[in-house]
PDB file of C-alpha atoms in Angstrom:
ATOM      1  CA  ASN A   1     -42.903  -1.514 -22.046  1.00  0.00           C
ATOM      2  CA  VAL A   2     -42.608   1.932 -20.524  1.00  0.00           C
ATOM      3  CA  ASP A   3     -39.550   4.076 -21.176  1.00  0.00           C
ATOM      4  CA  ILE A   4     -38.538   6.471 -18.412  1.00  0.00           C
ATOM      5  CA  ASP A   5     -35.863   9.111 -18.910  1.00  0.00           C
ATOM      6  CA  ILE A   6     -34.119   9.477 -15.556  1.00  0.00           C
ATOM      7  CA  LYS A   7     -30.992  11.236 -16.820  1.00  0.00           C
ATOM      8  CA  SER A   8     -32.253  14.593 -15.618  1.00  0.00           C
ATOM      9  CA  GLU A   9     -33.005  13.268 -12.146  1.00  0.00           C
ATOM     10  CA  VAL A  10     -29.884  11.204 -11.471  1.00  0.00           C
ATOM     11  CA  ALA A  11     -26.551  12.853 -10.821  1.00  0.00           C
ATOM     12  CA  TRP A  12     -23.182  11.137 -11.064  1.00  0.00           C
ATOM     13  CA  SER A  13     -19.964  12.137  -9.334  1.00  0.00           C
ATOM     14  CA  THR A  14     -16.492  10.688  -9.456  1.00  0.00           C
ATOM     15  CA  VAL A  15     -15.378   9.914  -5.922  1.00  0.00           C
ATOM     16  CA  GLN A  16     -12.043   8.391  -6.958  1.00  0.00           C
ATOM     17  CA  ASN A  17     -10.673   8.533 -10.508  1.00  0.00           C
ATOM     18  CA  ILE A  18      -9.758   5.181 -12.020  1.00  0.00           C
ATOM     19  CA  ALA A  19      -6.017   4.750 -11.648  1.00  0.00           C
ATOM     20  CA  ALA A  20      -3.407   2.210 -10.581  1.00  0.00           C
ATOM     21  CA  GLN A  21      -2.851   2.568  -6.842  1.00  0.00           C
ATOM     22  CA  THR A  22       0.131   1.034  -5.051  1.00  0.00           C
ATOM     23  CA  SER A  23      -0.464   2.394  -1.547  1.00  0.00           C
ATOM     24  CA  THR A  24      -3.399   3.599   0.515  1.00  0.00           C
ATOM     25  CA  VAL A  25      -5.447   6.090  -1.483  1.00  0.00           C
ATOM     26  CA  THR A  26      -7.556   8.956  -0.166  1.00  0.00           C
ATOM     27  CA  GLY A  27      -9.963  10.511  -2.637  1.00  0.00           C
ATOM     28  CA  SER A  28     -10.996  14.144  -2.919  1.00  0.00           C
ATOM     29  CA  ALA A  29     -13.998  15.557  -1.073  1.00  0.00           C
ATOM     30  CA  VAL A  30     -17.373  15.254  -2.840  1.00  0.00           C
ATOM     31  CA  ASP A  31     -20.125  17.720  -1.914  1.00  0.00           C
ATOM     32  CA  LEU A  32     -23.451  15.965  -1.313  1.00  0.00           C
ATOM     33  CA  HIS A  33     -25.546  19.167  -1.336  1.00  0.00           C
ATOM     34  CA  GLN A  34     -27.232  18.296  -4.666  1.00  0.00           C
ATOM     35  CA  TYR A  35     -28.399  14.842  -3.557  1.00  0.00           C
ATOM     36  CA  ILE A  36     -31.432  13.681  -1.589  1.00  0.00           C
ATOM     37  CA  GLY A  37     -32.147  10.392   0.148  1.00  0.00           C
ATOM     38  CA  ARG A  38     -29.786   7.503  -0.491  1.00  0.00           C
ATOM     39  CA  VAL A  39     -26.871   7.496  -2.902  1.00  0.00           C
ATOM     40  CA  ALA A  40     -25.103   4.473  -4.342  1.00  0.00           C
ATOM     41  CA  LEU A  41     -21.314   4.265  -4.256  1.00  0.00           C
ATOM     42  CA  VAL A  42     -19.672   1.817  -6.651  1.00  0.00           C
ATOM     43  CA  GLN A  43     -16.106   0.625  -6.101  1.00  0.00           C
ATOM     44  CA  GLN A  44     -14.747  -0.874  -9.318  1.00  0.00           C
ATOM     45  CA  VAL A  45     -11.480  -2.797  -9.371  1.00  0.00           C
ATOM     46  CA  GLY A  46      -9.834  -3.929 -12.597  1.00  0.00           C
ATOM     47  CA  THR A  47      -6.364  -5.455 -12.676  1.00  0.00           C
ATOM     48  CA  VAL A  48      -4.754  -6.451  -9.376  1.00  0.00           C
ATOM     49  CA  SER A  49      -1.150  -7.537  -9.001  1.00  0.00           C
ATOM     50  CA  GLY A  50       1.477  -8.155  -6.328  1.00  0.00           C
ATOM     51  CA  THR A  51       2.020 -10.754  -3.642  1.00  0.00           C
ATOM     52  CA  THR A  52      -1.001 -11.166  -1.336  1.00  0.00           C
ATOM     53  CA  PRO A  53      -2.498  -7.796  -2.353  1.00  0.00           C
ATOM     54  CA  THR A  54      -5.439  -6.478  -0.295  1.00  0.00           C
ATOM     55  CA  LEU A  55      -7.785  -3.513  -0.669  1.00  0.00           C
ATOM     56  CA  ASP A  56     -10.269  -2.412   1.994  1.00  0.00           C
ATOM     57  CA  GLY A  57     -12.521   0.450   0.835  1.00  0.00           C
ATOM     58  CA  LYS A  58     -14.647   2.755   2.975  1.00  0.00           C
ATOM     59  CA  ILE A  59     -16.365   6.143   2.956  1.00  0.00           C
ATOM     60  CA  GLN A  60     -15.645   8.995   5.369  1.00  0.00           C
ATOM     61  CA  ASP A  61     -17.497  12.280   5.946  1.00  0.00           C
ATOM     62  CA  SER A  62     -16.660  15.838   6.977  1.00  0.00           C
ATOM     63  CA  ALA A  63     -18.668  18.998   7.655  1.00  0.00           C
ATOM     64  CA  ASP A  64     -16.328  21.273   5.682  1.00  0.00           C
ATOM     65  CA  GLY A  65     -14.600  18.913   3.232  1.00  0.00           C
ATOM     66  CA  SER A  66     -11.133  19.426   4.660  1.00  0.00           C
ATOM     67  CA  THR A  67     -11.030  18.584   8.378  1.00  0.00           C
ATOM     68  CA  GLY A  68     -12.692  16.267  10.871  1.00  0.00           C
ATOM     69  CA  TRP A  69     -12.931  13.239   8.574  1.00  0.00           C
ATOM     70  CA  ALA A  70     -14.576  10.202  10.208  1.00  0.00           C
ATOM     71  CA  ASP A  71     -15.770   6.810   8.977  1.00  0.00           C
ATOM     72  CA  VAL A  72     -19.440   6.705   7.969  1.00  0.00           C
ATOM     73  CA  SER A  73     -21.215   3.939   9.875  1.00  0.00           C
ATOM     74  CA  GLY A  74     -22.098   1.064   7.538  1.00  0.00           C
ATOM     75  CA  ALA A  75     -20.232   2.608   4.592  1.00  0.00           C
ATOM     76  CA  THR A  76     -17.515  -0.006   4.226  1.00  0.00           C
ATOM     77  CA  PHE A  77     -17.279  -2.170   1.123  1.00  0.00           C
ATOM     78  CA  SER A  78     -18.065  -5.556   2.623  1.00  0.00           C
ATOM     79  CA  THR A  79     -15.499  -7.798   0.950  1.00  0.00           C
ATOM     80  CA  GLN A  80     -11.759  -7.275   1.017  1.00  0.00           C
ATOM     81  CA  VAL A  81     -10.515  -7.212  -2.578  1.00  0.00           C
ATOM     82  CA  THR A  82      -7.654  -9.617  -3.331  1.00  0.00           C
ATOM     83  CA  ALA A  83      -8.135 -10.380  -7.039  1.00  0.00           C
ATOM     84  CA  SER A  84      -8.869  -8.656 -10.351  1.00  0.00           C
ATOM     85  CA  ASN A  85     -12.303  -7.693 -11.673  1.00  0.00           C
ATOM     86  CA  ASN A  86     -14.301  -6.901  -8.548  1.00  0.00           C
ATOM     87  CA  GLN A  87     -17.268  -4.551  -8.188  1.00  0.00           C
ATOM     88  CA  GLN A  88     -19.085  -3.685  -4.982  1.00  0.00           C
ATOM     89  CA  VAL A  89     -21.932  -1.267  -4.235  1.00  0.00           C
ATOM     90  CA  ILE A  90     -22.947   0.319  -0.958  1.00  0.00           C
ATOM     91  CA  GLY A  91     -25.720   2.768  -0.130  1.00  0.00           C
ATOM     92  CA  VAL A  92     -25.386   5.863   2.032  1.00  0.00           C
ATOM     93  CA  ASP A  93     -28.238   8.055   3.269  1.00  0.00           C
ATOM     94  CA  VAL A  94     -27.153  11.674   2.789  1.00  0.00           C
ATOM     95  CA  ARG A  95     -29.504  12.743   5.591  1.00  0.00           C
ATOM     96  CA  SER A  96     -27.321  10.867   8.102  1.00  0.00           C
ATOM     97  CA  THR A  97     -23.922  12.096   6.884  1.00  0.00           C
ATOM     98  CA  LYS A  98     -22.121  15.376   6.958  1.00  0.00           C
ATOM     99  CA  ARG A  99     -22.065  17.482   3.770  1.00  0.00           C
ATOM    100  CA  TYR A 100     -18.865  16.049   2.257  1.00  0.00           C
ATOM    101  CA  ILE A 101     -17.694  12.490   1.702  1.00  0.00           C
ATOM    102  CA  ARG A 102     -14.503  10.877   0.417  1.00  0.00           C
ATOM    103  CA  TYR A 103     -13.208   7.408  -0.404  1.00  0.00           C
ATOM    104  CA  VAL A 104     -10.351   5.756   1.481  1.00  0.00           C
ATOM    105  CA  GLY A 105      -8.849   2.560   0.102  1.00  0.00           C
ATOM    106  CA  THR A 106      -6.359   0.866   2.419  1.00  0.00           C
ATOM    107  CA  ILE A 107      -3.911  -1.179   0.361  1.00  0.00           C
ATOM    108  CA  GLY A 108      -1.666  -3.917   1.725  1.00  0.00           C
ATOM    109  CA  GLY A 109       0.567  -6.709   0.505  1.00  0.00           C
ATOM    110  CA  THR A 110       3.976  -6.922  -1.141  1.00  0.00           C
ATOM    111  CA  THR A 111       4.302  -4.619  -4.190  1.00  0.00           C
ATOM    112  CA  PRO A 112       0.492  -4.408  -4.533  1.00  0.00           C
ATOM    113  CA  SER A 113      -1.217  -2.587  -7.402  1.00  0.00           C
ATOM    114  CA  PHE A 114      -4.953  -2.046  -7.781  1.00  0.00           C
ATOM    115  CA  GLN A 115      -6.664  -0.419 -10.765  1.00  0.00           C
ATOM    116  CA  VAL A 116      -9.517   1.159  -8.762  1.00  0.00           C
ATOM    117  CA  GLY A 117     -12.151   3.845  -9.174  1.00  0.00           C
ATOM    118  CA  VAL A 118     -15.283   4.881  -7.267  1.00  0.00           C
ATOM    119  CA  ILE A 119     -18.407   6.615  -8.573  1.00  0.00           C
ATOM    120  CA  LEU A 120     -21.511   7.924  -6.821  1.00  0.00           C
ATOM    121  CA  ALA A 121     -25.038   8.014  -8.220  1.00  0.00           C
ATOM    122  CA  GLY A 122     -28.056   9.603  -6.586  1.00  0.00           C
ATOM    123  CA  GLN A 123     -31.211  11.601  -7.106  1.00  0.00           C
ATOM    124  CA  LYS A 124     -30.808  15.340  -7.588  1.00  0.00           C
ATOM    125  CA  GLN A 125     -32.710  17.846  -5.506  1.00  0.00           C
ATOM    126  CA  TYR A 126     -35.263  19.961  -7.323  1.00  0.00           C
ATOM    127  CA  ASN A 127     -34.563  23.682  -7.346  1.00  0.00           C
TER     128      ASN A 127
END
């Protein structure tokens, strides 16, 4: 066995804090300047309630982190979430996005509630 300490090379960012969401949620801008190559985005859903609840998650990008947000091609969580305890991962190449990204979770259904959070993991740039 070989042990490798990657803590100093992998950076984590919260894209969307874990919280109960009852309507479409738009996360805060995350600056990708410290990352290189591909990053992994993990959408984690805990408890889901309501009548026919649906959640469709995607990633958008922007050059300045406040305007011009657009969907990132291929950065949509592939399965619509309709039940509790769901986790999905997508990869995004930071070289093909603008500097900032954010999470958008479109929620539908009658009195829906989703416990949802999104994290990002990727390799740090060397200084």
